[in-house]
Amino acid sequence: MPKNELIYAKEKLNEKINLLKTDEKKLEKKLKRNLAWWFLFPIFGLFIYNSLYVKRRQNSETGEELLKIKTEMTMLELEVRIIETKII
């Protein structure tokens, strides 16, 4: 592929990554909803917050969606790295 097509493909992948990042932030907000109240208890609240957050990430549909988005982002970032090596 010519260099300009590689640059164009890289820009398209970066746009997709940016869209996935916004989706990731929305899902993170859904997972962390109402957990901040546990920080009112000094150390005990931190452990409860962490355990509830991990449980939500592993056992909920939102956590599964987040995992899919993160794996897709990783694959896209890998493709961007491959394109960057071809450009140089």
Coordinates of C-alpha atoms in Angstrom, one line a residue:
M1 CA 0.0 0.0 0.0
P2 CA 1.2 3.5 -0.7
K3 CA 2.2 5.7 2.2
N4 CA -0.8 8.1 1.9
E5 CA -3.3 5.1 2.1
L6 CA -1.5 3.9 5.2
I7 CA -1.8 7.3 6.8
Y8 CA -5.5 7.5 5.9
A9 CA -6.1 4.0 7.4
K10 CA -4.3 5.0 10.5
E11 CA -6.4 8.1 10.9
K12 CA -9.6 6.1 10.5
L13 CA -8.5 3.6 13.1
N14 CA -7.6 6.5 15.5
E15 CA -11.2 7.8 15.0
K16 CA -12.7 4.4 15.8
I17 CA -10.5 4.3 18.9
N18 CA -11.7 7.7 20.1
L19 CA -15.3 6.6 19.7
L20 CA -14.6 3.5 21.7
K21 CA -13.0 5.5 24.4
T22 CA -16.1 7.6 24.8
D23 CA -18.2 4.5 25.0
E24 CA -15.8 3.1 27.6
K25 CA -16.1 6.2 29.8
K26 CA -19.9 5.9 29.7
L27 CA -19.8 2.3 30.7
E28 CA -17.3 3.0 33.5
K29 CA -19.7 5.7 34.8
K30 CA -22.5 3.1 34.8
L31 CA -20.4 0.6 36.8
K32 CA -19.3 3.2 39.4
R33 CA -22.7 4.6 39.9
N34 CA -23.5 5.2 43.6
L35 CA -20.3 3.6 44.8
A36 CA -18.7 6.8 45.9
W37 CA -20.7 6.9 49.0
W38 CA -18.6 4.1 50.5
F39 CA -15.6 6.6 50.7
L40 CA -17.3 8.2 53.7
F41 CA -16.0 5.3 55.8
P42 CA -12.2 5.8 55.9
I43 CA -10.5 2.5 55.2
F44 CA -13.4 0.1 55.4
G45 CA -15.3 1.9 52.7
L46 CA -12.3 1.6 50.3
F47 CA -12.4 -2.2 50.6
I48 CA -16.2 -2.3 50.1
Y49 CA -16.0 0.1 47.1
N50 CA -13.3 -2.1 45.5
S51 CA -15.1 -5.4 46.1
L52 CA -18.4 -4.0 44.7
Y53 CA -16.7 -2.5 41.7
V54 CA -14.9 -5.7 40.8
K55 CA -18.1 -7.7 41.3
R56 CA -20.0 -5.3 38.9
R57 CA -17.3 -5.6 36.3
Q58 CA -17.2 -9.4 36.4
N59 CA -20.9 -10.3 36.8
S60 CA -22.9 -7.7 35.0
E61 CA -23.8 -7.1 31.3
T62 CA -22.2 -3.7 31.5
G63 CA -19.0 -5.3 32.5
E64 CA -19.2 -7.7 29.6
E65 CA -19.8 -4.8 27.2
L66 CA -16.8 -3.0 28.7
L67 CA -14.6 -6.0 28.2
K68 CA -15.7 -6.3 24.5
I69 CA -14.9 -2.6 24.0
K70 CA -11.5 -2.9 25.6
T71 CA -10.6 -5.9 23.5
E72 CA -11.7 -4.1 20.3
M73 CA -9.7 -1.1 21.3
T74 CA -6.6 -3.2 21.9
M75 CA -6.9 -4.8 18.5
L76 CA -7.3 -1.4 16.8
E77 CA -4.3 0.0 18.7
L78 CA -2.3 -3.0 17.5
E79 CA -3.3 -2.4 13.9
V80 CA -2.3 1.3 14.3
R81 CA 1.2 0.2 15.6
I82 CA 1.6 -2.2 12.6
I83 CA 0.7 0.6 10.2
E84 CA 3.1 3.0 11.9
T85 CA 5.9 0.4 11.4
K86 CA 5.0 0.1 7.7
I87 CA 5.0 3.9 7.2
I88 CA 8.5 4.2 8.6

